[in-house]
Amino acid sequence: DVVVGAAVFKAFQHVKSVTDEVMESFKKGQVSTGDIPGINSFDVEVAYMDMKYPFHVERTASDVYKFSVGSNEIEVEVTQTAEGALLAKYGGETHRILGMDEPLGLRLSLDGNTILMPTIFDPSELVSDVTGKVVRYLQDNGANVENGQPYIEVEAMKMIIPIKATESGKITHNLSPGSVISAGDLLASLELKDPSKVKKIGTFDGVLDISETVVDVTPSSAVSNILAGYKLDSESVAAAALDSVSDAAEASDLIVGAINEFYRVESQFDGQIADDVVRSMTKANEETLDVVIAENQAHQSLKTRSQLILAMIRQLANFQDRFGAGIPDSVIEALDTLSGLKGKEYGEIILAAEETVRASKVPSFDVRRADLRSKLTDSETDLVELSKSSTLSAGVDLLTNLFDDEEEDVKAAALETYMRRVYRTYEVPELKVETIDGRLSCSFAFEFSDVPSAERVTRNGFFSTIESSSDFAKELPAVISAFGSKLSGESTAQTNVMTVRIASGETTAEELESAMIANKDKLNMLGIRTVTVLQTRGKSDPYYFSFPSCDGFKEDPLRRGMRPTFHHLLELGRLTDNYALERIKAVGRNVQIYVGSEKTARRNAAQVVFVRGITHTPGLTTVAGARRTLLQGLDELERAQSNSKVASQSSSRIFLHSLPEVTGSSPAEIAKEFDNVIDTLKSRLAKRLLKLRVDEIEAKVRVQSTDADGNPMVVPVRLVASSMGGEWLKTSAFIERPDPVTGVTREFCVIGDGEDAGCMLDPYDGANVIQTKRSIARRVGSTYAYDFLGLLEVGLIGEWEAYLGSVSGQSIPSNLFEAQELIEGEDGELVRGKREIGTNKVGMVAWVAKMKTPEYPEGREVVFISNDVTVQSGSFGVAEDEIFFKASKYARENKLPRVYIACNSGARIGLVDDLKPKFEIKFIDEASPSKGFEYLYLTDEVYKSLPEGSVNVEKCPEGWAIKDIIGTTEGIGVENLQGSGKIAGETSKAYDEIFTLSYVTGRSVGIGAYLVRLGQRIIQMKQGPMLLTGYGALNKLLGREVYNSQDQLGGPQVMYPNGCTHEVVDDDQQGVASIIQWLSFVPKTTDALPAVRESADPVNRAVEWKPTPTPYDPRLMQSGTDDAPGFFDKGSYKEYLAGWGKSVVIGRGRLGGIPMGAISVETRLVEKIVPADPADPNSREAVLPQAGQVLFPDSSYKVAQALNDFNNEGLPVMIFANWRGFSGGSRDMSGEILKFGSMIVDALREYEHPIYIYFPPFGELRGGSWVVVDPTINEEKMTMFSDPEARGGILEPAGIVEIKFRLADQLKAMHRIDPQLQMLDAELEACDDTDDSAAIKDQIAAREELLKPVYLQAATEFADLHDKTGRMKAKGVIKDAVPWAESRTYFFYLAKRRIAQDNYVSQLRAADSSLDNNGALDILKGMCSADWEDNAAVLDYYTANDADITAKISEMKTAAIKAKIAELEKELAE
């Protein structure tokens, strides 16, 4: 009792202390949940009477603890009383426990008896309390060390830390210098000076003198405990819970409650970043943080909870039999909610739930059977047509149940329909249903319909019935003989087929196989190719076993459960040569799904998921039909991905055999239509195709035609969209020519190239190089580098479709996307070329892509650079650095946009592997290697065998001591760092000279992370962290599990709020779409005019969405709403950098098709969150409120950063100025507000394109915030405007009044204006009586007090009138007053004019270097016949007189050249 009581107390205290620690960390804003599992599963140790009892504790409920020690298991129910005592029930008794930890151990009070249980401590063991590395021992091995004397130095967190001995004695080293250590590791042992201090304690492994008890828990409570995250046997709990209910309603409530609770918890985590979930939960439950622990505890026990839900779903199978009622609707609705979970970890549950829901919606067996029977008995029914009907799919196997119908006509009709359906793709010239020896039988002849009549081989088939499985072996010879009687002579080829039905009873494949092999000779003699056994199973679908002659009539497990022709129709024979197949469950009756593992000796063999199906529905070659069918295939794939047997990087291939004959189209027409269909589907379904990793889509269609003799025949056409060659889902089409005997395609002809290319149709290849590389890229969460080209093409199609949806009269151009790879030539320079995909040896690739976009339908060029993560993990070596450098330089020299797709592992690290097996070690003491070593050396023989210069050495007695390892391989060390520096500098330069954009996918590490930041603009995929050091290495350094994923260090939740990442996307297709969208705002070259596209949104419409005097969302001011359009073209505005500096809003939009940068001001209160540092348990999350209309350090930096980005993109900028000033508090002053505020001025001064500063309605610009955006900073490019309702000034009116219109001035105004005060002033002046004078003064004071509010208001209005637009314009600080409703039209014509005007100015100044900006403008002004202040009129003039202006520029250029020549001649003459 004492030992268990102590264990109970320690366990309870452990739970309490860990819970308190976790809650305290949540209060600080920490989000780590790594300690939560330790609340329910942990170890405690009790020492009592020289014996150590190591207990393992599992909590099975909030108040139930299960203690295990040795072979003992004891469940204890624990409750705490008001005074803090524990009441513990175990061993059949209730015990009262109190305890207190003291320096000497645990003082335990058990049922009033006090026991002291000492703490276990071995003073002879010196252990580490830090994580790090041993630097050196401070005493020799075997030397004496004194208590408190340092005995070792270790390096931890880049510091040297001495550790002191806790006792005196002779030391024995346990490790050697350089060893890596963790907290708790044994560093040394002591032979103590005082041996009496060591007391040997044994470990208990016997049987406790306490009866093993189990706490009684009701079944419903056990269900709740599992759902709460406690560990119990899910299967037994589910069974007991349903056994405990009395009726269907009670069972329904139990199941629905469990499912809803499971979904409630998991829906919070599904698809979310764990840190974000915990952070949200903590904020929502600040006063009840135990709820956060409970939710995470439940989620972390997902496996056990999932097993419970699955067990309950399985129990539904016999719900009808158990409760006499069908599954209630409430249960079906609850199961339906589970399909809303998307994570793979929920896959098994989702599949089980969906299957149960589907089964509940299918009409009962009796209803379906009666419906089918009525069709067969209907005299109007044509059995041939019925066998081809697409509506029969669900009833094919149901026909077998009617083979036992009481009416012979129904039996015969069912059997004929069944056989015709199964042999749907064959010509069946003869078919006869009859009864032979009391057996329902069918004999028929069939031929391949896709073979010319003259070449066809007539095959024979036979169907018969054996009543009982027990008679199968005995009656099979008679069935074979009956088939033989239908044939004429022995068959010379295996062309015939036989199906045997077992009407009743159960059997096994082994028993059937034994019977087949016993009759093998007879079967071969009759030329039987395959025997299929059909076993009917009452109301369940029949089961099939196949015995092919090629396997000696052994059962083929691959065909198990398939109708006789299914294997041939699905072409499964093509798969088995290279793949080991395992079938997994499919939903569709005519669909099979296989997980194929490549037959190879390689580790991690490539895996492919094959979805193969047949369809009886016509229309596959139309967009609608193909989309419908492909979606069904993708749905099957989606469900297959949930299967635990499917790897996350597996490839997927879809094959569909369309059985209805296509009429009215030739194979060439079908192939052409297929190209269009795939292009459309690639665009519309790209996201799912990529998510499900679909690398091939195959469709086989049957085209009705005639042979050379004019006889009807079917031409099989194979349509393929494949990524196997590297290009994403590239289409091809073939006409097939099958073997007339086997039906297997023996050659095919390519459609569309004008000549036949006859060759064998090979089985599916194993994973080629490209597939292997795709698998590697998918493993890291990315896409293979070359596949991004296909994604770009799909993204372009999507961009065009969105654009054409808003404009008319245009179409998508042909040859939308072309890419030429940049390959190193013989001289080392990059040249445009093409090479076979996957043959690159360097992990960096680059292309020049020509993209036809809505802005540039004629095409624009973009340089794409990408890591190839399949080459040495995408690491940067010297060769990779050179490709990157040269490709970036190529982009700069040609002034092209540069896009970098980052997926890498940082600078490459390596060693000289050839030297690893060759070096030797000179130990200090050969007999005791733990003492360390002196040096590494090479023997003379080895040294002389090495290439010269590969090592630096010096002579030693053993041979040659190694001083430096140099190696002969380039790219394994510091040379890679040099290359990293080179490309870092190149990227920085590229940002200054051209448009740079980076997309982070998979991961980007070290120099990869710096490169994307140096390129400034970053799009980041959710699963694409940017890292400097991996989380595993940091955890090792910190000595504990602080981080649990790379995302905690560099995921979007870190990089988006800190301003590194501009935009976050879900996947690579969305990432590519964002790249294309960003490029649409950028001119084709750095010196080109802005990328203007046609806009369907009229430029002369009013801006209807209007800002309000109260706080509002500034995004709506620019984008508008569905009812009230905003400033920019409808649908064109997009925000960037939304996670950082939230008091400013940065975006890009179009104004009448003109791309523009936009900076606007948040008027509402926002919060800046500084997260807690997981590595520092004491750090806290800080939530810093930021007022609207104020510039803070982060938002100031954001404005400057955005201006720099806009400038390099060649964009005119709209600044919707609405700032009241800078935040000048001590926090922000120390946060470098002055530095970042001045960066705005720097960015504006260097800006090379028009900047329009506009005060929106009710906006204001004051003080320092005016100073940093005043047009005088860059007068050539900046212009300021204001809405009539906006304001501008130094201080706000209320502030000005406090300084310049104080109370004394207000009192003067009162006495000057107010008649009563004027009268009282007169009375006071005329009054001589002191008492009367005091009374008058009191009246004056009362009147003044009454008037103060209104006069303060008047003073404020007076001050406000100084800040209005009229005064700003009169003083020349703004260009014009522009009403908000008319601002769109005004700024469109101004922007359009400035684009043309600045272009002319640039050309004039280039023609005559003596001209400044004003001089060039004067020339244009002198030529212009329109009103210079009328933007639209000047624009019309420029458009109409472009030739004259160009001629003038040419004339000035000629004159300038002549003047220069004259000047040079004059200098020469002198």
PDB file of N, CA, C and O in Angstrom, residues 352-374:
ATOM      1  N   ALA A 352     -14.705   4.741 -44.908  1.00  0.00           N
ATOM      2  CA  ALA A 352     -15.712   3.919 -44.234  1.00  0.00           C
ATOM      3  C   ALA A 352     -17.042   4.656 -44.127  1.00  0.00           C
ATOM      4  O   ALA A 352     -18.114   4.068 -44.349  1.00  0.00           O
ATOM      5  N   ALA A 353     -16.979   5.948 -43.815  1.00  0.00           N
ATOM      6  CA  ALA A 353     -18.209   6.740 -43.696  1.00  0.00           C
ATOM      7  C   ALA A 353     -18.912   6.858 -45.041  1.00  0.00           C
ATOM      8  O   ALA A 353     -20.136   6.683 -45.136  1.00  0.00           O
ATOM      9  N   GLU A 354     -18.148   7.170 -46.101  1.00  0.00           N
ATOM     10  CA  GLU A 354     -18.752   7.318 -47.423  1.00  0.00           C
ATOM     11  C   GLU A 354     -19.396   6.015 -47.885  1.00  0.00           C
ATOM     12  O   GLU A 354     -20.478   6.013 -48.479  1.00  0.00           O
ATOM     13  N   GLU A 355     -18.724   4.905 -47.629  1.00  0.00           N
ATOM     14  CA  GLU A 355     -19.272   3.613 -48.047  1.00  0.00           C
ATOM     15  C   GLU A 355     -20.589   3.326 -47.326  1.00  0.00           C
ATOM     16  O   GLU A 355     -21.556   2.859 -47.932  1.00  0.00           O
ATOM     17  N   THR A 356     -20.639   3.631 -46.057  1.00  0.00           N
ATOM     18  CA  THR A 356     -21.868   3.405 -45.288  1.00  0.00           C
ATOM     19  C   THR A 356     -22.994   4.313 -45.786  1.00  0.00           C
ATOM     20  O   THR A 356     -24.148   3.872 -45.918  1.00  0.00           O
ATOM     21  N   VAL A 357     -22.662   5.572 -46.069  1.00  0.00           N
ATOM     22  CA  VAL A 357     -23.682   6.512 -46.559  1.00  0.00           C
ATOM     23  C   VAL A 357     -24.213   6.054 -47.917  1.00  0.00           C
ATOM     24  O   VAL A 357     -25.435   6.060 -48.155  1.00  0.00           O
ATOM     25  N   ARG A 358     -23.297   5.640 -48.802  1.00  0.00           N
ATOM     26  CA  ARG A 358     -23.737   5.179 -50.132  1.00  0.00           C
ATOM     27  C   ARG A 358     -24.647   3.960 -50.009  1.00  0.00           C
ATOM     28  O   ARG A 358     -25.682   3.872 -50.667  1.00  0.00           O
ATOM     29  N   ALA A 359     -24.243   3.019 -49.176  1.00  0.00           N
ATOM     30  CA  ALA A 359     -25.037   1.797 -49.028  1.00  0.00           C
ATOM     31  C   ALA A 359     -26.431   2.109 -48.509  1.00  0.00           C
ATOM     32  O   ALA A 359     -27.418   1.456 -48.883  1.00  0.00           O
ATOM     33  N   SER A 360     -26.545   3.125 -47.664  1.00  0.00           N
ATOM     34  CA  SER A 360     -27.853   3.465 -47.096  1.00  0.00           C
ATOM     35  C   SER A 360     -28.792   4.082 -48.128  1.00  0.00           C
ATOM     36  O   SER A 360     -30.001   4.096 -47.939  1.00  0.00           O
ATOM     37  N   LYS A 361     -28.217   4.627 -49.201  1.00  0.00           N
ATOM     38  CA  LYS A 361     -29.035   5.314 -50.202  1.00  0.00           C
ATOM     39  C   LYS A 361     -29.434   4.412 -51.371  1.00  0.00           C
ATOM     40  O   LYS A 361     -30.209   4.813 -52.226  1.00  0.00           O
ATOM     41  N   VAL A 362     -28.846   3.223 -51.445  1.00  0.00           N
ATOM     42  CA  VAL A 362     -29.184   2.291 -52.532  1.00  0.00           C
ATOM     43  C   VAL A 362     -30.514   1.632 -52.219  1.00  0.00           C
ATOM     44  O   VAL A 362     -30.748   1.208 -51.075  1.00  0.00           O
ATOM     45  N   PRO A 363     -31.425   1.540 -53.216  1.00  0.00           N
ATOM     46  CA  PRO A 363     -32.702   0.840 -52.969  1.00  0.00           C
ATOM     47  C   PRO A 363     -32.433  -0.584 -52.493  1.00  0.00           C
ATOM     48  O   PRO A 363     -31.391  -1.178 -52.795  1.00  0.00           O
ATOM     49  N   SER A 364     -33.363  -1.133 -51.792  1.00  0.00           N
ATOM     50  CA  SER A 364     -33.181  -2.477 -51.243  1.00  0.00           C
ATOM     51  C   SER A 364     -32.995  -3.491 -52.370  1.00  0.00           C
ATOM     52  O   SER A 364     -33.408  -3.277 -53.515  1.00  0.00           O
ATOM     53  N   PHE A 365     -32.402  -4.611 -52.008  1.00  0.00           N
ATOM     54  CA  PHE A 365     -32.155  -5.668 -52.983  1.00  0.00           C
ATOM     55  C   PHE A 365     -33.458  -6.125 -53.646  1.00  0.00           C
ATOM     56  O   PHE A 365     -33.520  -6.296 -54.871  1.00  0.00           O
ATOM     57  N   ASP A 366     -34.495  -6.306 -52.864  1.00  0.00           N
ATOM     58  CA  ASP A 366     -35.759  -6.804 -53.411  1.00  0.00           C
ATOM     59  C   ASP A 366     -36.345  -5.831 -54.431  1.00  0.00           C
ATOM     60  O   ASP A 366     -36.897  -6.250 -55.455  1.00  0.00           O
ATOM     61  N   VAL A 367     -36.241  -4.547 -54.151  1.00  0.00           N
ATOM     62  CA  VAL A 367     -36.765  -3.539 -55.086  1.00  0.00           C
ATOM     63  C   VAL A 367     -35.977  -3.581 -56.391  1.00  0.00           C
ATOM     64  O   VAL A 367     -36.560  -3.552 -57.488  1.00  0.00           O
ATOM     65  N   ARG A 368     -34.654  -3.631 -56.296  1.00  0.00           N
ATOM     66  CA  ARG A 368     -33.830  -3.635 -57.510  1.00  0.00           C
ATOM     67  C   ARG A 368     -34.056  -4.917 -58.318  1.00  0.00           C
ATOM     68  O   ARG A 368     -34.112  -4.895 -59.551  1.00  0.00           O
ATOM     69  N   ARG A 369     -34.198  -6.039 -57.625  1.00  0.00           N
ATOM     70  CA  ARG A 369     -34.420  -7.317 -58.315  1.00  0.00           C
ATOM     71  C   ARG A 369     -35.757  -7.316 -59.044  1.00  0.00           C
ATOM     72  O   ARG A 369     -35.856  -7.747 -60.208  1.00  0.00           O
ATOM     73  N   ALA A 370     -36.787  -6.808 -58.382  1.00  0.00           N
ATOM     74  CA  ALA A 370     -38.113  -6.774 -59.002  1.00  0.00           C
ATOM     75  C   ALA A 370     -38.119  -5.867 -60.229  1.00  0.00           C
ATOM     76  O   ALA A 370     -38.749  -6.190 -61.252  1.00  0.00           O
ATOM     77  N   ASP A 371     -37.412  -4.732 -60.145  1.00  0.00           N
ATOM     78  CA  ASP A 371     -37.355  -3.808 -61.270  1.00  0.00           C
ATOM     79  C   ASP A 371     -36.674  -4.466 -62.467  1.00  0.00           C
ATOM     80  O   ASP A 371     -37.155  -4.365 -63.612  1.00  0.00           O
ATOM     81  N   LEU A 372     -35.553  -5.134 -62.202  1.00  0.00           N
ATOM     82  CA  LEU A 372     -34.840  -5.798 -63.300  1.00  0.00           C
ATOM     83  C   LEU A 372     -35.670  -6.943 -63.875  1.00  0.00           C
ATOM     84  O   LEU A 372     -35.728  -7.140 -65.104  1.00  0.00           O
ATOM     85  N   ARG A 373     -36.347  -7.658 -63.027  1.00  0.00           N
ATOM     86  CA  ARG A 373     -37.163  -8.782 -63.505  1.00  0.00           C
ATOM     87  C   ARG A 373     -38.291  -8.300 -64.402  1.00  0.00           C
ATOM     88  O   ARG A 373     -38.619  -8.926 -65.416  1.00  0.00           O
ATOM     89  N   SER A 374     -38.866  -7.147 -64.038  1.00  0.00           N
ATOM     90  CA  SER A 374     -39.963  -6.629 -64.859  1.00  0.00           C
ATOM     91  C   SER A 374     -39.481  -6.251 -66.257  1.00  0.00           C
ATOM     92  O   SER A 374     -40.210  -6.387 -67.244  1.00  0.00           O
TER      93      SER A 374
END
